[in-house]
Tab-separated table of C-alpha atoms in Angstrom:
chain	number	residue	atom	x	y	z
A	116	UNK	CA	9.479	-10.989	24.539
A	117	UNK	CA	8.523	-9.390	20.921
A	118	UNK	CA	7.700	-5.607	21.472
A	119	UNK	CA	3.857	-5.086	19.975
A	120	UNK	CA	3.429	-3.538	16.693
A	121	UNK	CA	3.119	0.013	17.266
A	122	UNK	CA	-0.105	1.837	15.349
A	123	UNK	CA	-0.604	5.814	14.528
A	124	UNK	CA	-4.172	6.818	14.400
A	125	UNK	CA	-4.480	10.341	12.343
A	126	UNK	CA	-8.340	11.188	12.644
A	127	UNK	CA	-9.541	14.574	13.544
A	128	UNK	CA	-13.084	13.332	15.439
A	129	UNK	CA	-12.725	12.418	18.825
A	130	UNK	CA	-15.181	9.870	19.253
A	131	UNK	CA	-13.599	7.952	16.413
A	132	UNK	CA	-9.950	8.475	18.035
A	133	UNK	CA	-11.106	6.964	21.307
A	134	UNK	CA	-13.069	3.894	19.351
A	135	UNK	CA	-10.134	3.253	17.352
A	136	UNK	CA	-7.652	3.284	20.386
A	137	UNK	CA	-9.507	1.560	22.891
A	138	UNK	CA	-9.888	-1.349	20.379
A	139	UNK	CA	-6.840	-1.687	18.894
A	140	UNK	CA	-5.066	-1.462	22.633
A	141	UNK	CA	-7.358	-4.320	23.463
A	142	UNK	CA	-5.785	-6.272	20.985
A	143	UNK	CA	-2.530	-5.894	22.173
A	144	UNK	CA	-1.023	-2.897	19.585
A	145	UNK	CA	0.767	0.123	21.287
A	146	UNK	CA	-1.344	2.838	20.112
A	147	UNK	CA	-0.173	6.992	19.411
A	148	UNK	CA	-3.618	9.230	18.341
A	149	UNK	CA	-3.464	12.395	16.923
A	150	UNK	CA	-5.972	14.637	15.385
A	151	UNK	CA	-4.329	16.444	12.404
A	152	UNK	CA	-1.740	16.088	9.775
A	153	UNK	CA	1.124	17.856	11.300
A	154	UNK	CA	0.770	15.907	14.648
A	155	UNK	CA	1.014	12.975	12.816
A	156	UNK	CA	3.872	13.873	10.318
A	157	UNK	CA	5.708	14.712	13.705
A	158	UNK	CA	5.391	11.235	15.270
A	159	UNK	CA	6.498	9.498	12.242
A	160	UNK	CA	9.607	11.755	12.216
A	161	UNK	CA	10.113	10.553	15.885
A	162	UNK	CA	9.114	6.892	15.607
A	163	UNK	CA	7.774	5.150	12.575
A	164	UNK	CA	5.187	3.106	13.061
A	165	UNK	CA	4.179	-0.189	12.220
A	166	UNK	CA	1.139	0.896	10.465
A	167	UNK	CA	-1.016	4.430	10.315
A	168	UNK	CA	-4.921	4.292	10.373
A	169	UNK	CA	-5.578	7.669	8.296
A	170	UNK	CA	-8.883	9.329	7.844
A	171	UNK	CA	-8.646	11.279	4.339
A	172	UNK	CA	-11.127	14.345	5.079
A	173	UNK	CA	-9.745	16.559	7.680
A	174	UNK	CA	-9.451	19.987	7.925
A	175	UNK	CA	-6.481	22.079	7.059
A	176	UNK	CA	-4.342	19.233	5.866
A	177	UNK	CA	-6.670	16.416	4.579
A	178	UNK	CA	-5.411	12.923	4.471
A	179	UNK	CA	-5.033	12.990	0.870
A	180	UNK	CA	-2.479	15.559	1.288
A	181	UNK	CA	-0.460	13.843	4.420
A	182	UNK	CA	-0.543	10.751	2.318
A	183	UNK	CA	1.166	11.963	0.004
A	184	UNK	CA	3.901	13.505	2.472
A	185	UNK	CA	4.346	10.283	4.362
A	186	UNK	CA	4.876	8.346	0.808
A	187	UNK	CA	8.211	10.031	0.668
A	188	UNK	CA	9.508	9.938	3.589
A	189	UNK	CA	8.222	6.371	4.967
A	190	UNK	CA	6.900	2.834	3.543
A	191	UNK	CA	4.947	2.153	6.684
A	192	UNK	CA	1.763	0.513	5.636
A	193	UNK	CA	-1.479	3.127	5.432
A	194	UNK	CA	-5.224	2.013	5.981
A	195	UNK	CA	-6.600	5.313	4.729
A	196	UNK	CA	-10.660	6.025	6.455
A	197	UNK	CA	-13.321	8.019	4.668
A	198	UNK	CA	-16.921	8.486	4.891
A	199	UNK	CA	-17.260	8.733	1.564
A	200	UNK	CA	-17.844	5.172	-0.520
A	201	UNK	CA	-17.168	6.857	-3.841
A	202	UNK	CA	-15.051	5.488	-6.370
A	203	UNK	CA	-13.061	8.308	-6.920
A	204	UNK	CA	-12.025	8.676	-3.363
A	205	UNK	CA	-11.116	5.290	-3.766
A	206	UNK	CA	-8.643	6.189	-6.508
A	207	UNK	CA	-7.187	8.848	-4.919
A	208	UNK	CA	-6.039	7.211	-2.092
A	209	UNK	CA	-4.800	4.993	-3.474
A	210	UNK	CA	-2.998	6.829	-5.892
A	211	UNK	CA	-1.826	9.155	-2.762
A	212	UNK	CA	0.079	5.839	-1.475
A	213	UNK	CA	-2.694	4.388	0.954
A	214	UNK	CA	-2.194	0.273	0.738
A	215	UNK	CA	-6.060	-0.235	1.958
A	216	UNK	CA	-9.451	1.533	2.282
A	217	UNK	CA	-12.019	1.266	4.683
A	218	UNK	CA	-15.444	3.736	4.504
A	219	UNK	CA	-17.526	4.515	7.866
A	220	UNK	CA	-19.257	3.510	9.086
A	221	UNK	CA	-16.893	0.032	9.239
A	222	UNK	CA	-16.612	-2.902	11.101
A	223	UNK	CA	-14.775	-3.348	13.882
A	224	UNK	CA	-14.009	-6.780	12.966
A	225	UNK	CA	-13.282	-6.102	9.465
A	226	UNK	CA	-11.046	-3.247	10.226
A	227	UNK	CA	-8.999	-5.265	12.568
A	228	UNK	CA	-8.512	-8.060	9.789
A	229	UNK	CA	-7.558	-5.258	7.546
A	230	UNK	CA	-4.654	-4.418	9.945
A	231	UNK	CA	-3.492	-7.924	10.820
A	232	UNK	CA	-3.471	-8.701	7.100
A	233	UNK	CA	-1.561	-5.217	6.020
A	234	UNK	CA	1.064	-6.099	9.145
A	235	UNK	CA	1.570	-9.728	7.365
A	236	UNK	CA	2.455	-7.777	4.154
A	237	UNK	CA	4.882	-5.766	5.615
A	238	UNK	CA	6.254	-8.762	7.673
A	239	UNK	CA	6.317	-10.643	4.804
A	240	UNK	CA	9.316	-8.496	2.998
A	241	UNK	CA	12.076	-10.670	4.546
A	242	UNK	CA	13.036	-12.980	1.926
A	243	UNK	CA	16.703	-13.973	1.459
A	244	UNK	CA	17.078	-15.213	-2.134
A	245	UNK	CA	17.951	-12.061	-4.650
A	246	UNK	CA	15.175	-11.579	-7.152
A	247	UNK	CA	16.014	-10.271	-10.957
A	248	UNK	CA	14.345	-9.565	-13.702
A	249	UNK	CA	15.756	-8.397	-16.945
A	250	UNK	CA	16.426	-4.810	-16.191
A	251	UNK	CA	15.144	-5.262	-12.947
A	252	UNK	CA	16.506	-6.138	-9.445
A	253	UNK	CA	14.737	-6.008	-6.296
A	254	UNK	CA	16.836	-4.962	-3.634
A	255	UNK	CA	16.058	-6.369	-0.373
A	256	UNK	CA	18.117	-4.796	2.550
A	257	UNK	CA	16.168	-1.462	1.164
A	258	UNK	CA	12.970	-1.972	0.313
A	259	UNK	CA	13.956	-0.509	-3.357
A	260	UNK	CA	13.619	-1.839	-7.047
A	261	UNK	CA	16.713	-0.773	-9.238
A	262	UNK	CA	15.825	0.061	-12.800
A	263	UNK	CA	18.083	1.776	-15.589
A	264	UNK	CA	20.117	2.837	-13.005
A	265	UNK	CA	17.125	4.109	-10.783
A	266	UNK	CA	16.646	3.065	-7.614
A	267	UNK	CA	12.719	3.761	-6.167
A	268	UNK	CA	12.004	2.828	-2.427
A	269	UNK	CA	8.576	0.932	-2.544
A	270	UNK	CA	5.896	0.345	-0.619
A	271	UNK	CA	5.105	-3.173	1.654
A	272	UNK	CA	2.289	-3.831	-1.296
A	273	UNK	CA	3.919	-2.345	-4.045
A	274	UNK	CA	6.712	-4.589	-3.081
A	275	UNK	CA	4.755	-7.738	-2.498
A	276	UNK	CA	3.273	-7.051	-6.310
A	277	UNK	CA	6.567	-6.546	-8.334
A	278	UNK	CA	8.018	-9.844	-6.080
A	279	UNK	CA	4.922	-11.936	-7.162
A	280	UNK	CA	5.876	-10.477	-10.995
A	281	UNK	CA	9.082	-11.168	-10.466
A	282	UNK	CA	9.351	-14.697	-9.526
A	283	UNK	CA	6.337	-15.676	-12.297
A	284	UNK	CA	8.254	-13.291	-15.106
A	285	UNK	CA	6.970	-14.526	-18.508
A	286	UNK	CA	3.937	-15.877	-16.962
A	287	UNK	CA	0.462	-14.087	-17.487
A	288	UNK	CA	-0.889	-13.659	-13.760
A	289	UNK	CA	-4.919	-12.935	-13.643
A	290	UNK	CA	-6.173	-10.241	-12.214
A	291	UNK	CA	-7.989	-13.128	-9.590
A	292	UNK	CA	-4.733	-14.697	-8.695
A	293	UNK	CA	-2.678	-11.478	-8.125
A	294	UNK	CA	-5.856	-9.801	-5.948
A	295	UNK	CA	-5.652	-12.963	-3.738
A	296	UNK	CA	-2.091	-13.191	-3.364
A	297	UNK	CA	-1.279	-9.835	-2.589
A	298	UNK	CA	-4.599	-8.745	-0.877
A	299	UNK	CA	-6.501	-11.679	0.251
A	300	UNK	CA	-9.279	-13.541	-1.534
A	301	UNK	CA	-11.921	-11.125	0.005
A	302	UNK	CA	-10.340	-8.815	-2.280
A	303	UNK	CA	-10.900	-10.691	-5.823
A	304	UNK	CA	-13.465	-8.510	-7.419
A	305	UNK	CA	-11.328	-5.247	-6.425
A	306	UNK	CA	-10.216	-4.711	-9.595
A	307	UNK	CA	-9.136	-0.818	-9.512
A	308	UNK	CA	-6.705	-1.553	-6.091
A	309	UNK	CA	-5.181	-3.721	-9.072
A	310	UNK	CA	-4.824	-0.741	-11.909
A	311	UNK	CA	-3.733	1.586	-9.335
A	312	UNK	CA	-0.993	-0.523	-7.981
A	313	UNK	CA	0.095	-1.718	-12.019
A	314	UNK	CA	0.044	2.152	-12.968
A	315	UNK	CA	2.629	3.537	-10.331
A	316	UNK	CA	4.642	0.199	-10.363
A	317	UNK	CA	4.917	1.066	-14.449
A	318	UNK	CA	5.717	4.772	-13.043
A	319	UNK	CA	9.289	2.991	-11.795
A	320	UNK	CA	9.672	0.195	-14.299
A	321	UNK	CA	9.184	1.595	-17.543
A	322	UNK	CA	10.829	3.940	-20.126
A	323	UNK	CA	7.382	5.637	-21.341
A	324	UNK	CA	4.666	4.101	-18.349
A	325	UNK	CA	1.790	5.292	-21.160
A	326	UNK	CA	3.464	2.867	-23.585
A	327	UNK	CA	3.931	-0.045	-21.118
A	328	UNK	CA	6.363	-2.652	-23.079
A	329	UNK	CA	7.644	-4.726	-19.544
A	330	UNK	CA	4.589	-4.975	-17.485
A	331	UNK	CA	1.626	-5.125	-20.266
A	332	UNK	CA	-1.553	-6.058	-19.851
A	333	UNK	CA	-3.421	-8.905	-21.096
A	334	UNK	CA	-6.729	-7.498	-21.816
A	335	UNK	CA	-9.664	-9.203	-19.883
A	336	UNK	CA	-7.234	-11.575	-17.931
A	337	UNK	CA	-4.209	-10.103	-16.193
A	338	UNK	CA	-0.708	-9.291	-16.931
A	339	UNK	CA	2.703	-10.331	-17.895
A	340	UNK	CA	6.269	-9.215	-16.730
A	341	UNK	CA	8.608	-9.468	-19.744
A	342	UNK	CA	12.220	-9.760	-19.113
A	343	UNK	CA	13.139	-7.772	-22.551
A	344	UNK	CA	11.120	-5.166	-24.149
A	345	UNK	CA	7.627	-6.445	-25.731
A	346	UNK	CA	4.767	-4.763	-27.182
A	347	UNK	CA	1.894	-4.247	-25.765
């Protein structure tokens, strides 16, 4: 028998802790709850989870800031929480390494579809065929994309973009088509998940990422993977 997915919730109020694991047990996930950032950094030292539900404003260590300590030491998927629908927070948690974002009040309906969909992502990685790109080579067995001789360790979306890149190199890809593929087709207008994602990806891909001249954006459309160096 297949051993549930395991899920860490990191949220500091207790009624939301007890909502969030009652729920999610109910629907079959093995559940760990914590209330602060260095509970939860602990567990993931002691057993990585399948997925972390993270709400970003906490005291002492906000979830901004345990984002951003989980990004390098784990790729496990993060659905980061906030009751703040501002497009900044949006950004930065994003930015911070969080592969979804959810304000409350939410859905309980919507939020699990948010986690069965991130889970697919991540479950999605095993591919067999070896994927290349120019300088590029995505490197299965690790999770990592090599680069001039640099090897970065990506994230379950961060790898699902560069893949869908990859294999369409030379192609322009529209903003539409890569929101669906990658997020869903709920997702379609969400254009800034899209320029946060394209930014750090040109973080690991490219010489100078403020003069992109591999992954360049068509302006108004999409963008393009190039093989060999291109202006923008």
């Amino acid at each position: 028998m297949q051993q549930a997915e395991s899920i860490l919730i990191v949220e500091d109020e207790e009624r939301y802790r007890r909502l969030l694991s009652m729920n999610l047990e109910l629907e079959g996930y093995r559940v760990t709850a914590v209330g602060d950032g260095h509970a939860a950094l602990e567990q993931v030292f002691e057993r990585e989870p399948s997925l972390v539900v993270l709400d970003m404003r906490m005291p002492e260590m906000d979830g901004f800031e345990l984002c951003k300590r989980l990004r390098k030491i784990t790729s496990v998927p993060i659905l980061a929480l906030t009751a703040l629908n501002t497009e900044s927070d949006l950004i930065h948690a994003l930015d911070f390494g969080a592969d979804d974002y959810m304000t409350k009040p939410f859905s309980l309906q919507e939020l699990m579809a948010r986690i069965r969909a991130l889970l697919r992502r991540s479950q999605s990685l095993l591919i067999e065929e070896e994927l290349t790109c120019g300088p590029f080579r995505l490197l299965h067995e690790t999770r990592e994309v090599e680069a001039f001789e640099q090897r970065t360790r990506l994230t379950p979306t961060e790898w699902n973009l560069l893949k869908e890149l990859v294999q369409h190199a030379g192609k322009v890809l529209t903003h539409e088509h890569l929101l669906g593929k990658i997020w869903g087709p709920e997702y379609q207008d969400q254009h800034e998940y899209l320029r946060v994602y394209v930014r750090r990806l040109r973080s690991y891909l490219e010489p100078n990422p403020k003069r992109p001249v591999y992954l360049v954006t068509i302006a108004g459309i999409g963008y393009i993977l190039y093989a060999s160096a291109h202006d923008e």
